[in-house]
Backbone as numpy.savetxt, mean C-alpha at the origin, in Angstrom:
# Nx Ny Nz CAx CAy CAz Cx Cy Cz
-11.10 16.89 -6.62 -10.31 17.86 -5.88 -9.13 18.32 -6.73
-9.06 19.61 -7.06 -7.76 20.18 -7.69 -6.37 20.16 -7.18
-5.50 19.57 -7.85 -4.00 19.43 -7.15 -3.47 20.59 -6.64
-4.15 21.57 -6.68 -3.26 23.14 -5.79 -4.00 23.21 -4.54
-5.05 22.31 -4.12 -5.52 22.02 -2.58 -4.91 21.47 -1.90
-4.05 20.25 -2.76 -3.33 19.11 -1.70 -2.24 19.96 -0.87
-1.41 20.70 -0.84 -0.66 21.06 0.15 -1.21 21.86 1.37
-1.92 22.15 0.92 -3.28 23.33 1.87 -3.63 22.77 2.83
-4.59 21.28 2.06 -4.87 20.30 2.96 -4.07 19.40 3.88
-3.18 19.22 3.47 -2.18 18.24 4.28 -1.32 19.07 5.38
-1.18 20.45 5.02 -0.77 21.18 5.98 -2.00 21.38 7.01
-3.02 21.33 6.98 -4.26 21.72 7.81 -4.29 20.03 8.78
-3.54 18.80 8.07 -3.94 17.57 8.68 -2.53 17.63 9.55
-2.02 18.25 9.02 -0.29 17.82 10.60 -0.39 18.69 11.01
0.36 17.96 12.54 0.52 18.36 13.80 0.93 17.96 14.81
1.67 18.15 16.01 3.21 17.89 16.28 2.61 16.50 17.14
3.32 15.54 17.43 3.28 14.30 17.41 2.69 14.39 19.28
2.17 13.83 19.73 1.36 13.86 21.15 2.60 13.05 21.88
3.66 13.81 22.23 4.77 13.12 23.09 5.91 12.91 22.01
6.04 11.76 21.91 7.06 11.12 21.10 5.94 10.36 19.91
6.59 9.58 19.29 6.60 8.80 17.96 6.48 7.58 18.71
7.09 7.01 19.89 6.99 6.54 20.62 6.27 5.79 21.07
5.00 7.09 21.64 3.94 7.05 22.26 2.74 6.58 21.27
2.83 6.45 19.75 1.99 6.11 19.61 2.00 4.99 18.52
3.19 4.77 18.30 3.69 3.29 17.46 5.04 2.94 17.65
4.89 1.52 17.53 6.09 0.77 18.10 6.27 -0.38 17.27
7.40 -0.41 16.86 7.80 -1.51 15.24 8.93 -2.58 15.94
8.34 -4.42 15.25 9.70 -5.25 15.60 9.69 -6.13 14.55
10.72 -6.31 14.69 11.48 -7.70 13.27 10.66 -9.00 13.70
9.61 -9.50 13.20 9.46 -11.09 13.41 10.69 -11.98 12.31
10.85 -12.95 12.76 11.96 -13.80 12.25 11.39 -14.48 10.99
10.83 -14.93 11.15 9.74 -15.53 9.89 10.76 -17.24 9.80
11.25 -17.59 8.72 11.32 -18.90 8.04 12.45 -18.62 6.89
12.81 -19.72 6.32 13.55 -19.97 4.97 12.82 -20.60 4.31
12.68 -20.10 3.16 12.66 -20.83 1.99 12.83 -21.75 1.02
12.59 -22.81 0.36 12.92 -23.80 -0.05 14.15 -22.88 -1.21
14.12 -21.86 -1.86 15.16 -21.39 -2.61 16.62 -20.47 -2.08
16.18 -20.69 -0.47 17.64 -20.31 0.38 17.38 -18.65 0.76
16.13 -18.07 0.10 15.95 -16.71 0.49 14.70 -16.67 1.89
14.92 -15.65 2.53 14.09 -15.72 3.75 12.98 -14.80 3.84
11.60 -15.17 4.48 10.78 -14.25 4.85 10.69 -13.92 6.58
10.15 -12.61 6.87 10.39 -11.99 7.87 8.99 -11.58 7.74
9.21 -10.27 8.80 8.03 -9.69 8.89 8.08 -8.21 9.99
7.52 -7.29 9.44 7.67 -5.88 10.96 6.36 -5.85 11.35
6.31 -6.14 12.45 4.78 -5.77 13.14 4.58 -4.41 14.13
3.82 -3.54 13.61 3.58 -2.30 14.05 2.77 -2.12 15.00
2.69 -1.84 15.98 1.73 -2.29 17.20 1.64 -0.31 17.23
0.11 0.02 16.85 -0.54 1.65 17.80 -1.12 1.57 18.72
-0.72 3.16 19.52 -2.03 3.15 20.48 -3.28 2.95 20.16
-3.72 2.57 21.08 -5.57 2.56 21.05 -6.28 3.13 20.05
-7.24 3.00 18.96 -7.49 4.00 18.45 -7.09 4.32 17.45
-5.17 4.45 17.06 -4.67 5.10 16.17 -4.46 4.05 15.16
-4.40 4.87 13.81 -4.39 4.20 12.71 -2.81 4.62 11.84
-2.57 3.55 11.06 -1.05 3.80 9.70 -1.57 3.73 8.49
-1.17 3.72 7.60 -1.60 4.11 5.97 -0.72 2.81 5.19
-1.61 2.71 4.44 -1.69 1.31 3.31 -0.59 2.19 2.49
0.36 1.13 1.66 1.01 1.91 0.22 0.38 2.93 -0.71
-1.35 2.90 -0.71 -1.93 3.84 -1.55 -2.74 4.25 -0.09
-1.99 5.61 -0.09 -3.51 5.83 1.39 -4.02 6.74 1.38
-4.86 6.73 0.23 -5.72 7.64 -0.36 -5.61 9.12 -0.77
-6.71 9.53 -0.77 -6.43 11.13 -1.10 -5.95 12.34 -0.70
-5.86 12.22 0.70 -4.58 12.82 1.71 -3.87 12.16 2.86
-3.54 10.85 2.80 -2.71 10.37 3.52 -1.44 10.58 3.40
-0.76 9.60 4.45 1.05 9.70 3.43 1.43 8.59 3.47
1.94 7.87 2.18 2.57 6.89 2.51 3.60 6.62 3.04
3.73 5.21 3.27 4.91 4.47 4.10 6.16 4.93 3.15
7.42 4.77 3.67 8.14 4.97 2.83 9.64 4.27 3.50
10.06 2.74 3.10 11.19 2.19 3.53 12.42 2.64 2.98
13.66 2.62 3.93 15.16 3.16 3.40 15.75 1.74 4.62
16.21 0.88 3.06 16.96 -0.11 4.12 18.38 -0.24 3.98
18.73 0.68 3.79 20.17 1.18 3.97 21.07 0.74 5.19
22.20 0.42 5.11 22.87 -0.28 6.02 22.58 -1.55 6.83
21.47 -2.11 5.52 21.24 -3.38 5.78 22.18 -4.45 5.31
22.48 -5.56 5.73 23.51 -6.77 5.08 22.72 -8.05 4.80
23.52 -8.40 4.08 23.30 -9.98 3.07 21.94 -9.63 2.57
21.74 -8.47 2.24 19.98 -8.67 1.47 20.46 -8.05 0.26
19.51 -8.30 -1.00 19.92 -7.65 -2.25 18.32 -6.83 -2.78
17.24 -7.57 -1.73 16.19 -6.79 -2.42 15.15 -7.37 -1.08
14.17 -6.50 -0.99 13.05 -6.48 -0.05 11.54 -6.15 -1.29
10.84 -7.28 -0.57 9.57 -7.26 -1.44 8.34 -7.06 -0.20
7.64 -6.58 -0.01 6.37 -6.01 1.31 5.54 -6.55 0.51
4.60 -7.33 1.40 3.96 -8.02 1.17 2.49 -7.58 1.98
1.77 -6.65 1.28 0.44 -6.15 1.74 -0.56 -6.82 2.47
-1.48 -7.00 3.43 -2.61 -7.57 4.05 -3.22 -6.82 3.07
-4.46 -7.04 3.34 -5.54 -6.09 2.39 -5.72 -5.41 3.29
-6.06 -3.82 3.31 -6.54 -3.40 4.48 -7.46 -2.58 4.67
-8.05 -1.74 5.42 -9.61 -1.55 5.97 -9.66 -0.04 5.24
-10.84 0.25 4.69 -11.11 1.75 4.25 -12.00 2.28 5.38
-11.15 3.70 5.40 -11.85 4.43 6.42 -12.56 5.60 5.71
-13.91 5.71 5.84 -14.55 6.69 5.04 -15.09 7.79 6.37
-14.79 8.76 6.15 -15.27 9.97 6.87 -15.84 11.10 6.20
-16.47 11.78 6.93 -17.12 13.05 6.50 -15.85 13.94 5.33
-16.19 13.73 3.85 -15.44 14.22 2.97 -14.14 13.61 3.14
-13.51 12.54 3.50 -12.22 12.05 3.44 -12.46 10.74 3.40
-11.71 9.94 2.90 -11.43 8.84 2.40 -10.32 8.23 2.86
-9.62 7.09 3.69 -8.07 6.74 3.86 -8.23 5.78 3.60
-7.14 5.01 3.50 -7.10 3.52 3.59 -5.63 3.13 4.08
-6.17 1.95 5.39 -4.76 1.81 6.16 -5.16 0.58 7.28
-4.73 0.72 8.23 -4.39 -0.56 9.24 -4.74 0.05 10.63
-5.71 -0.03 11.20 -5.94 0.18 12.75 -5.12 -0.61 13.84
-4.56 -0.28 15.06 -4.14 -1.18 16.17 -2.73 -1.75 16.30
-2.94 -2.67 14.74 -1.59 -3.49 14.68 -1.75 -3.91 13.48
-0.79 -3.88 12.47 -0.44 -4.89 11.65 0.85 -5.67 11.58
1.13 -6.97 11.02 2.14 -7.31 10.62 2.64 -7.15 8.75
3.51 -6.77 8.55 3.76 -6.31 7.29 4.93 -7.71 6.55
4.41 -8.70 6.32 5.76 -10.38 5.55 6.38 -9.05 4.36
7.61 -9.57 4.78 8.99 -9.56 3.74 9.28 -10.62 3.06
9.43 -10.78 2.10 10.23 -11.34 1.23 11.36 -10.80 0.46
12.68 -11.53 1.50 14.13 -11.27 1.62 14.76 -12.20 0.76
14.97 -11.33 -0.52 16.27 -12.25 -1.19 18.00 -11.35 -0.80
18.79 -13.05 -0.79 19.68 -13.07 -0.21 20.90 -13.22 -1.21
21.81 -12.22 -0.96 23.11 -12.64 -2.15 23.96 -13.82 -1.40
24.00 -13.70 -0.13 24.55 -15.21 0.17 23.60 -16.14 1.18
23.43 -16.85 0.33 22.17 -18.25 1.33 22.94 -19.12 2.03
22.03 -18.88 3.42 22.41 -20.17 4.37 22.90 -18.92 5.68
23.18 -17.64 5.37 23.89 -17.13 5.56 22.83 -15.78 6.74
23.02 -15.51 8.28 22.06 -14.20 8.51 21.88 -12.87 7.63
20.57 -12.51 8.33 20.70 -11.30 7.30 20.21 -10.08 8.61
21.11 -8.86 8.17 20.88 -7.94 9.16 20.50 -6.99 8.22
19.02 -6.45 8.96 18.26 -5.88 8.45 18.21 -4.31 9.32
18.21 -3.59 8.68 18.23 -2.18 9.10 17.71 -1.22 8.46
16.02 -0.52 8.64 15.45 -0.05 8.15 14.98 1.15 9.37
14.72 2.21 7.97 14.08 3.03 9.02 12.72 3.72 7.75
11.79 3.64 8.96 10.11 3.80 8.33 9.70 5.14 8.29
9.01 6.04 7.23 8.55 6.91 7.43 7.47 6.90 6.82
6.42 7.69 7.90 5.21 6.92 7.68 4.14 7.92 8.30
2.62 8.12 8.07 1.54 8.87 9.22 0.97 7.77 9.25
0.77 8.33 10.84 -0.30 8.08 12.17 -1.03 8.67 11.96
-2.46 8.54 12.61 -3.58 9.23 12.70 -4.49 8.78 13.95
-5.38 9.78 14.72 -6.41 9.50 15.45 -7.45 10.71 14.83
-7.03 11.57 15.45 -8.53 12.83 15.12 -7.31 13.38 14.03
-6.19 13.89 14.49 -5.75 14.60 13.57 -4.92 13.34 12.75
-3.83 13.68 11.45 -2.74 12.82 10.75 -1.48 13.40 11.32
-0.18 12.67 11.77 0.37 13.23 12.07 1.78 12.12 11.50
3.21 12.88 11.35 4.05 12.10 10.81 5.00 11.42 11.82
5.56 10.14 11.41 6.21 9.23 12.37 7.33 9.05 11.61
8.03 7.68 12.46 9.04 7.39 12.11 9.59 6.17 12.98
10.09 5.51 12.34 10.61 3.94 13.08 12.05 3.82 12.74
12.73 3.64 13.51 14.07 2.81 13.57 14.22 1.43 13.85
14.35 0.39 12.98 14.24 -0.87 13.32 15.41 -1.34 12.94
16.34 -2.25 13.89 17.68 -2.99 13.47 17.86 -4.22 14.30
17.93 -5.40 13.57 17.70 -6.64 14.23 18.38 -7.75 12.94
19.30 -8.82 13.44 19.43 -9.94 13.01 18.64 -11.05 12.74
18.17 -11.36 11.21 17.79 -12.54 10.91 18.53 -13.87 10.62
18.48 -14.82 11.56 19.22 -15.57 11.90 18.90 -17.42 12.18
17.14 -17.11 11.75 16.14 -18.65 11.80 16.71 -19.70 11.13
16.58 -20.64 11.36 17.07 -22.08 10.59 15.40 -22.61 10.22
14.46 -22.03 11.11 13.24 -22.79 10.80 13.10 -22.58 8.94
11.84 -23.45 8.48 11.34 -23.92 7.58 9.87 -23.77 7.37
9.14 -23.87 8.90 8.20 -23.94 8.89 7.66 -22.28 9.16
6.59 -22.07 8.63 5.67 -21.07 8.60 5.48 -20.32 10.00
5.92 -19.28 10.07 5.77 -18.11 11.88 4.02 -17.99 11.48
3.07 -18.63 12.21 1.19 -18.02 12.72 1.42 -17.01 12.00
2.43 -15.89 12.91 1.28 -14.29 12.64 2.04 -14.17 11.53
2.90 -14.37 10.89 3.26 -13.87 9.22 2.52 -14.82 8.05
2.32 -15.51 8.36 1.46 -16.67 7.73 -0.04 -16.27 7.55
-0.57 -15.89 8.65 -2.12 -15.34 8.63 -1.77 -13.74 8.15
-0.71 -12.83 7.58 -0.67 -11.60 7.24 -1.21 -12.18 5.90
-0.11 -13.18 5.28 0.12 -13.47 4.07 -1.49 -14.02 3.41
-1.76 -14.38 4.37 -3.57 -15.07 3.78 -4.27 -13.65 3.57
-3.96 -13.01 4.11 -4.93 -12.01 3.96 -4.97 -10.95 2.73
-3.69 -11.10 2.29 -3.49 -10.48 0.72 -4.56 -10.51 -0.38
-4.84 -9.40 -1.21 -5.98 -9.49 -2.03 -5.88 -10.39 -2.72
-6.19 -11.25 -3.22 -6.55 -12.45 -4.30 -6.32 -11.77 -5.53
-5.64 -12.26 -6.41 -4.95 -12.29 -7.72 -5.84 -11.76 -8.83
-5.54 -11.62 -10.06 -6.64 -11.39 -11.11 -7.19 -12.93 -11.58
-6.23 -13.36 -11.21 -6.77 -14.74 -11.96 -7.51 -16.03 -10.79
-7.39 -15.20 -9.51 -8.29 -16.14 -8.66 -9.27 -15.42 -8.24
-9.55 -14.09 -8.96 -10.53 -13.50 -8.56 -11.56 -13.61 -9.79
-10.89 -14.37 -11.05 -11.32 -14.38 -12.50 -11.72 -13.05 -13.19
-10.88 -12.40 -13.32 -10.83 -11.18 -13.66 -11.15 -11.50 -15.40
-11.82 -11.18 -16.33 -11.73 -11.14 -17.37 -11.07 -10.42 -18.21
-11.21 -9.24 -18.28 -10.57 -8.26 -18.84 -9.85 -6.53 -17.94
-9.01 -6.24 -18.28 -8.93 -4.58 -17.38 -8.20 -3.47 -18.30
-8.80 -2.83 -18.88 -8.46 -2.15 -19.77 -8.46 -0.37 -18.99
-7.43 0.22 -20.09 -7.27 1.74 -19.46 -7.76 2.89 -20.46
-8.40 3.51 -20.33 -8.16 5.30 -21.33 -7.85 6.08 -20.93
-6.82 7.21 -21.66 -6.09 8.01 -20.88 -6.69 9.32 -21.58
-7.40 10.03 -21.36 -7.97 11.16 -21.84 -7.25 12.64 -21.37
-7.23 13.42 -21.91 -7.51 15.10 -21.43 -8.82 15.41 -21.28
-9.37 16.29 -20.14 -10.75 16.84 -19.80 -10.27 18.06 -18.94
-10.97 19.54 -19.65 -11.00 20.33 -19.81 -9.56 20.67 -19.11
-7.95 20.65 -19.30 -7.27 20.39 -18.94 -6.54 19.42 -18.33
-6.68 18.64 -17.84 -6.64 18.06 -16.83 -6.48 16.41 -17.14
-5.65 15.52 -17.00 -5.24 14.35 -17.41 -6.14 13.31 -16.33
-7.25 12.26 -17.31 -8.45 11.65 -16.73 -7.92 9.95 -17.05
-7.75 9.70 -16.30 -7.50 7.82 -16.46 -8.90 6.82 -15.82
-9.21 6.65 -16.97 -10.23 5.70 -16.65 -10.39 4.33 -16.68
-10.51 3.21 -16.18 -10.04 1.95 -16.10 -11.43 1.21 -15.96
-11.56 0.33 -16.82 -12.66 -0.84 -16.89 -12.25 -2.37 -16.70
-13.02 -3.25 -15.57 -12.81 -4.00 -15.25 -13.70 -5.21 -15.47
-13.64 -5.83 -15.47 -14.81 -7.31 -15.78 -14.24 -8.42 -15.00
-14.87 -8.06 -13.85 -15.21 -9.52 -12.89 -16.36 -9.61 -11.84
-16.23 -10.71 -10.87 -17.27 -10.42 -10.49 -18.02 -9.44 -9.35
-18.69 -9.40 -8.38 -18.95 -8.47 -7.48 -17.50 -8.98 -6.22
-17.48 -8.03 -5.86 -16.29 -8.23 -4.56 -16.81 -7.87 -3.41
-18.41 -7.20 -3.66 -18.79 -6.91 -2.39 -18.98 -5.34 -2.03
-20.23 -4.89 -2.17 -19.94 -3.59 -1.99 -20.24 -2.58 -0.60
-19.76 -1.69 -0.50 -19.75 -0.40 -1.58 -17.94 -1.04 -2.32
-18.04 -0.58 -3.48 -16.18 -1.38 -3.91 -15.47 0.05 -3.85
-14.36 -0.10 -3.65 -13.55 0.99 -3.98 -11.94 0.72 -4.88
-12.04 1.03 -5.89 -10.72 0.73 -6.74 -9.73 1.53 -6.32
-8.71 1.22 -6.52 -7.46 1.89 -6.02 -6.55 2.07 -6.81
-6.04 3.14 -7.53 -4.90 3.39 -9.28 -3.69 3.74 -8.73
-2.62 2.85 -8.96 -1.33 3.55 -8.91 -0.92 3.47 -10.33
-0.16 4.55 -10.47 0.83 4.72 -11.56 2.04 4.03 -11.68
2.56 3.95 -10.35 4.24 2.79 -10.31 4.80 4.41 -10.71
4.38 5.44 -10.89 5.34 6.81 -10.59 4.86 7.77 -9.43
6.27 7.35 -8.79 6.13 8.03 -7.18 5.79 9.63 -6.94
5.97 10.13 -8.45 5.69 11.76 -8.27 4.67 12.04 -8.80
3.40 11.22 -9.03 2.44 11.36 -9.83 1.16 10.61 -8.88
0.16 12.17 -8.54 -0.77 11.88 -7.65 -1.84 11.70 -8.58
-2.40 11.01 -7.81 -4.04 10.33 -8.03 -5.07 10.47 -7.47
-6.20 10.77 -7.57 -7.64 11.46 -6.94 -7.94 10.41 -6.87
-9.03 10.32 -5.55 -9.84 9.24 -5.38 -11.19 8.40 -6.51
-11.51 7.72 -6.72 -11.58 7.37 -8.02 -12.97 7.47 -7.99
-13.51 7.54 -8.64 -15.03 7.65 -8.79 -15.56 6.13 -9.31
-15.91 5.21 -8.65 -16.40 3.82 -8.96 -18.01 3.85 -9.24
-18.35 3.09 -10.62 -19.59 2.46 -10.72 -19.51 0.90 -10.87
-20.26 0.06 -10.74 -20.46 -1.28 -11.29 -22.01 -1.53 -12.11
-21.91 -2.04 -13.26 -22.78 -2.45 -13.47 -22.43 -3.75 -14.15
-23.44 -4.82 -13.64 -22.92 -6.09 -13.92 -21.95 -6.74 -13.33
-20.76 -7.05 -14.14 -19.57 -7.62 -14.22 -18.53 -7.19 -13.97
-18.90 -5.46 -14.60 -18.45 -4.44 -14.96 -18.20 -3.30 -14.11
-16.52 -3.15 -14.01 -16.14 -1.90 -12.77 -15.51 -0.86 -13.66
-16.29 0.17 -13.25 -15.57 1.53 -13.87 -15.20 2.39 -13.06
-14.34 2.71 -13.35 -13.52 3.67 -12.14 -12.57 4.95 -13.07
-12.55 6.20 -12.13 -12.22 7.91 -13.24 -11.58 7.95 -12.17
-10.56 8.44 -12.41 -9.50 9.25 -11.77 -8.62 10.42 -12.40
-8.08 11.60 -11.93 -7.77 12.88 -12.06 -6.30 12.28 -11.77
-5.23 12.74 -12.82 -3.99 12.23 -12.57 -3.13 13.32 -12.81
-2.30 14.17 -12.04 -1.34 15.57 -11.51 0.20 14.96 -11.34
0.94 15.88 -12.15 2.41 15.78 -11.27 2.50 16.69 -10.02
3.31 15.96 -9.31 3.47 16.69 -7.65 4.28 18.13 -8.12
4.81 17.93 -9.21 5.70 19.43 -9.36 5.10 20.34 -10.62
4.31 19.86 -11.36 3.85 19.92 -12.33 4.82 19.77 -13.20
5.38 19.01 -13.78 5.77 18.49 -14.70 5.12 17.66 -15.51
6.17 16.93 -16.79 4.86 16.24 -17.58 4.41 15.06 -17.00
3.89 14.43 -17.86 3.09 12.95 -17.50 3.52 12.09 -18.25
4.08 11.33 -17.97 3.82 9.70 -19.22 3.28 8.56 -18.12
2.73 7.77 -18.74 1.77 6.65 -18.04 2.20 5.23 -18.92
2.66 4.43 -18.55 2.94 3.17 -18.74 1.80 2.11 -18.62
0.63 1.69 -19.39 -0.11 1.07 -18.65 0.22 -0.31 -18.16
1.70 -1.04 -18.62 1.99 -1.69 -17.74 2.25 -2.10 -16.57
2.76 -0.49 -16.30 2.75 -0.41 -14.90 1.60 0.07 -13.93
0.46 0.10 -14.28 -0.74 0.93 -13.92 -1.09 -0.92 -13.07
-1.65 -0.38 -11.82 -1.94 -1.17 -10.93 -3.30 -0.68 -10.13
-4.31 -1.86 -10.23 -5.40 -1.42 -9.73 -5.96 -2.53 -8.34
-6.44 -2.03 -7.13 -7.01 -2.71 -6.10 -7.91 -2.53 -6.10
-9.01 -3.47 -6.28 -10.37 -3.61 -5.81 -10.66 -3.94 -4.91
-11.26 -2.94 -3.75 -11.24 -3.24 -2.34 -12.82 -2.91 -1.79
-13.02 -4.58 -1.82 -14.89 -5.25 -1.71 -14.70 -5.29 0.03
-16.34 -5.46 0.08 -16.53 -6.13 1.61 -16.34 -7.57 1.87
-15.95 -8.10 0.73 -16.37 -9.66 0.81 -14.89 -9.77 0.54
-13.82 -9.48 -0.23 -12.46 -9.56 -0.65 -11.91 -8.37 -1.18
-10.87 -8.81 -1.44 -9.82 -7.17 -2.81 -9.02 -8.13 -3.45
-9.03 -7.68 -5.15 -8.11 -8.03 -5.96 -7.15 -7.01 -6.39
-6.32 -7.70 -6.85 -4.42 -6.91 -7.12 -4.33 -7.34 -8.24
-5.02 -6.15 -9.41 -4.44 -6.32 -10.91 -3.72 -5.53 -10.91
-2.28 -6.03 -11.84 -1.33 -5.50 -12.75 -0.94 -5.25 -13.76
-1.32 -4.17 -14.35 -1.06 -3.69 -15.56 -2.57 -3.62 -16.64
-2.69 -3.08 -17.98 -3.99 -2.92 -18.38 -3.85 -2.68 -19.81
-4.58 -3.00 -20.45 -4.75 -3.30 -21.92 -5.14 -1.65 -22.23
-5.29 -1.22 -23.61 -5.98 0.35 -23.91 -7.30 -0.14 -24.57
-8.03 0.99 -23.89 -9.32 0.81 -23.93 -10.15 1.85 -24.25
């Protein structure tokens, strides 16, 4: 898909919210635990209507992502989101990937003063979806204030559900090429591990927020995952690509792995 469609398209997917924002997602602070190093985990659990779905950090080829501002938050110095793996939705010519019903989303809250609450104040911007995509928004403000130690169920079972590592998925190798084709900037990424379960779908971020990515074109043979992707600035500007920062999800029926970063290939 050519990057002078995406606004076309995404204007053709919104449309004004069925009531309120309200009506069709509803966000709360779980308390979570402390840490043996004095920093705390939490957690926001997003509860939709029936039906409706939210979007993963990469949510595909016309979603929108989440996007946190935790501004006028206290005693925190940094927030780390801590992904479930989550469900691909394949439709007639569209592709998403995101969270049906409910998810819980674990934080990991480091703290400039330990021992100490932490008031957290975020506000989410984010799409919903049922038939059409449509844009939301959360206001969440709540005191973390637990003495527990021990592990909260539902942030605990988020945290299991995270893709498995490169190295517990035994990833062998993940290498990148960054080509030009017939204009047009082509990142191709080779992987060596084992099956994850198919149909697989890889997932490319750049780690640059103004730099879109086409849905990737996956083969496997063997061991062996190859995956092409079409890589555009949102403004057209230039490109530089870090492959350190190049991050790939392999998202199997059986599991998903979370490699970081990639050798040249």
């Amino acid at each position: 898909m050519k990057r002078t469609l995406i606004p076309l398209i995404l204007s053709a997917l919104l449309a004004p919210l069925p009531a309120s924002a309200m009506d069709v997602i509803k966000g709360e602070i779980l308390q979570g635990w402390v840490r043996p190093d004095g920093n705390r985990v939490a957690a926001i659990r997003m509860t939709m209507a029936p039906g409706w779905k939210t979007y993963w950090r990469a949510p595909g080829d016309m979603g929108i992502p989440p996007h946190f501002d935790w501004a006028g938050s206290k005693n925190l110095s940094a927030v780390a989101v801590e992904w479930p793996t989550p469900t691909v939705f394949r439709e007639e010519n569209l592709t998403t990937i995101g969270y049906k019903d409910q998810v819980v989303l674990p934080l990991v809250i480091t703290l400039p003063t330990k021992g100490a609450p932490v008031h957290l104040k975020t506000t989410i911007d984010m799409g919903v979806c049922l038939d059409v995509c449509v844009p939301a928004q959360l206001h969440l403000d709540g005191v973390i204030d637990t003495d527990a130690t021990r592990a909260e169920p539902a942030i605990a079972a988020s945290l299991a559900q995270r893709p498995y590592t490169a190295k517990e998925a035994r990833v062998a190798k993940a290498t990148c090429a960054i080509r030009f084709v017939d204009g047009d900037l082509e990142l191709e990424t080779t992987i060596t591990l084992p099956n994850t379960g198919g149909p697989e779908l890889v997932v490319i971020e750049t780690g640059h927020p103004d730099l879109w990515v086409s849905e990737a074109d996956t083969t496997r043979h063997g061991n062996t995952l190859t995956s092409k992707v079409d890589v555009a600035h949102s403004t057209g500007g230039p490109i530089a690509l870090n492959r350190a920062h190049i991050r790939m999800t392999v998202l199997g029926s059986k599991h998903a792995v979370d490699i970081q970063g990639c050798t040249p290939g």
